[in-house]
Amino acid sequence: MIEDVVRKGRLLDIYGPLLTERQRRCMEMYFNLDLSLSEIGEELHISRQGAYDMLNRASRSLEGYESRLGLLARTDAIREKIDTAVSLLESGTESAQEQAEHILKDIEL
Amino acid sequence: MIEDVVRKGRLLDIYGPLLTERQRRCMEMYFNLDLSLSEIGEELHISRQGAYDMLNRASRSLEGYESRLGLLARTDAIREKIDTAVSLLESGTESAQEQAEHILKDIEL
């Protein structure tokens, strides 16, 4: 769980509103505010172990939403296409511009 | 509920995996296959009224996800920016290309 900070933070951005209020706060304190498990436990009036369990459950819940909706993966795919199109446009040639147009028209949202 | 066929179909595409299997089938039969409530009831072994209630519940559920995650609205906003960028590129002038690049770089995913 702990090593995957960037991914979890991004999943939290996307699916956070589907968590319970306490789960979301717990995740935010851990992944965005970098609080320790003991500090989170204090904030939520639960034990350190309780905070750990809540993080794990919330984390599994976020991964569950991603496995069903796949929005993080889709976002990355779209981002990559837009970045490629921008690079092509910056190269300035006419054929590159045509390629960029093609890529942009091809993006499925 | 009934008038909003296109919107519901799109919400179903995005959030369908979060519905129960029966709710999803019910919505698909109604919005994508254009079956009547009686036909849906027969398929699911419930009454016509039961099919209507299931559609309404599933429909509210989809709108609830949209109000929390807003993916349909976000998708439309991104689509609009990409379309604008493509139109600018097609116009072929250099300043239009610069505008297009700017719009694309500005897209938040």
CSV table of N, CA and C in Angstrom, one decimal, chain A residues 6 9 11 14-15 23 27 29-30 37 46 64 67 72 74-76 81 83 86 91 101 103:
chain,number,residue,atom,x,y,z
A,6,VAL,N,1.8,7.9,-5.3
A,6,VAL,CA,1.3,8.8,-6.4
A,6,VAL,C,0.0,8.2,-7.0
A,9,GLY,N,-2.9,8.7,-4.6
A,9,GLY,CA,-3.3,10.1,-4.5
A,9,GLY,C,-4.2,10.4,-5.8
A,11,LEU,N,-6.0,8.2,-7.6
A,11,LEU,CA,-7.2,7.5,-7.4
A,11,LEU,C,-8.1,8.3,-6.4
A,14,ILE,N,-9.8,11.2,-8.1
A,14,ILE,CA,-10.9,10.8,-9.0
A,14,ILE,C,-12.1,10.2,-8.3
A,15,TYR,N,-11.9,9.2,-7.4
A,15,TYR,CA,-13.0,8.5,-6.8
A,15,TYR,C,-13.2,8.9,-5.3
A,23,GLN,N,-13.3,7.9,5.6
A,23,GLN,CA,-12.3,7.2,4.8
A,23,GLN,C,-11.5,8.2,3.9
A,27,MET,N,-7.5,9.0,4.1
A,27,MET,CA,-6.6,9.0,2.9
A,27,MET,C,-5.9,10.3,2.6
A,29,MET,N,-5.2,12.6,4.8
A,29,MET,CA,-4.2,12.9,5.8
A,29,MET,C,-2.9,12.1,5.5
A,30,TYR,N,-3.1,10.9,5.1
A,30,TYR,CA,-2.0,10.0,4.8
A,30,TYR,C,-1.3,10.4,3.5
A,37,LEU,N,0.5,7.3,10.9
A,37,LEU,CA,-0.7,6.6,11.3
A,37,LEU,C,-1.2,7.0,12.7
A,46,ILE,N,-9.3,7.0,16.7
A,46,ILE,CA,-9.2,5.6,16.6
A,46,ILE,C,-7.7,5.2,16.9
A,64,GLY,N,-10.9,-0.9,-6.4
A,64,GLY,CA,-12.1,-1.6,-6.9
A,64,GLY,C,-12.8,-0.7,-7.9
A,67,SER,N,-10.8,-0.6,-11.0
A,67,SER,CA,-10.9,-1.9,-11.8
A,67,SER,C,-12.3,-1.9,-12.6
A,72,LEU,N,-8.6,6.2,-14.3
A,72,LEU,CA,-7.2,6.6,-14.3
A,72,LEU,C,-6.5,6.2,-15.5
A,74,ARG,N,-7.8,5.5,-18.4
A,74,ARG,CA,-8.3,6.3,-19.6
A,74,ARG,C,-7.7,7.7,-19.6
A,75,THR,N,-7.7,8.3,-18.4
A,75,THR,CA,-7.1,9.6,-18.4
A,75,THR,C,-5.6,9.6,-18.9
A,76,ASP,N,-4.9,8.6,-18.4
A,76,ASP,CA,-3.5,8.6,-18.9
A,76,ASP,C,-3.4,8.4,-20.4
A,81,LYS,N,-2.1,11.0,-25.7
A,81,LYS,CA,-2.4,11.4,-27.0
A,81,LYS,C,-2.3,13.0,-27.2
A,83,ASP,N,-0.5,15.0,-25.4
A,83,ASP,CA,0.9,15.4,-25.4
A,83,ASP,C,1.6,15.1,-26.7
A,86,VAL,N,0.5,17.8,-29.2
A,86,VAL,CA,1.2,19.1,-28.9
A,86,VAL,C,2.7,19.0,-29.4
A,91,SER,N,6.7,20.8,-33.5
A,91,SER,CA,7.7,20.5,-34.5
A,91,SER,C,7.5,21.4,-35.8
A,101,GLU,N,-3.7,16.4,-36.0
A,101,GLU,CA,-5.2,16.5,-36.2
A,101,GLU,C,-5.8,15.1,-36.1
A,103,ILE,N,-4.6,12.4,-34.7
A,103,ILE,CA,-4.6,11.9,-33.3
A,103,ILE,C,-5.7,12.5,-32.5
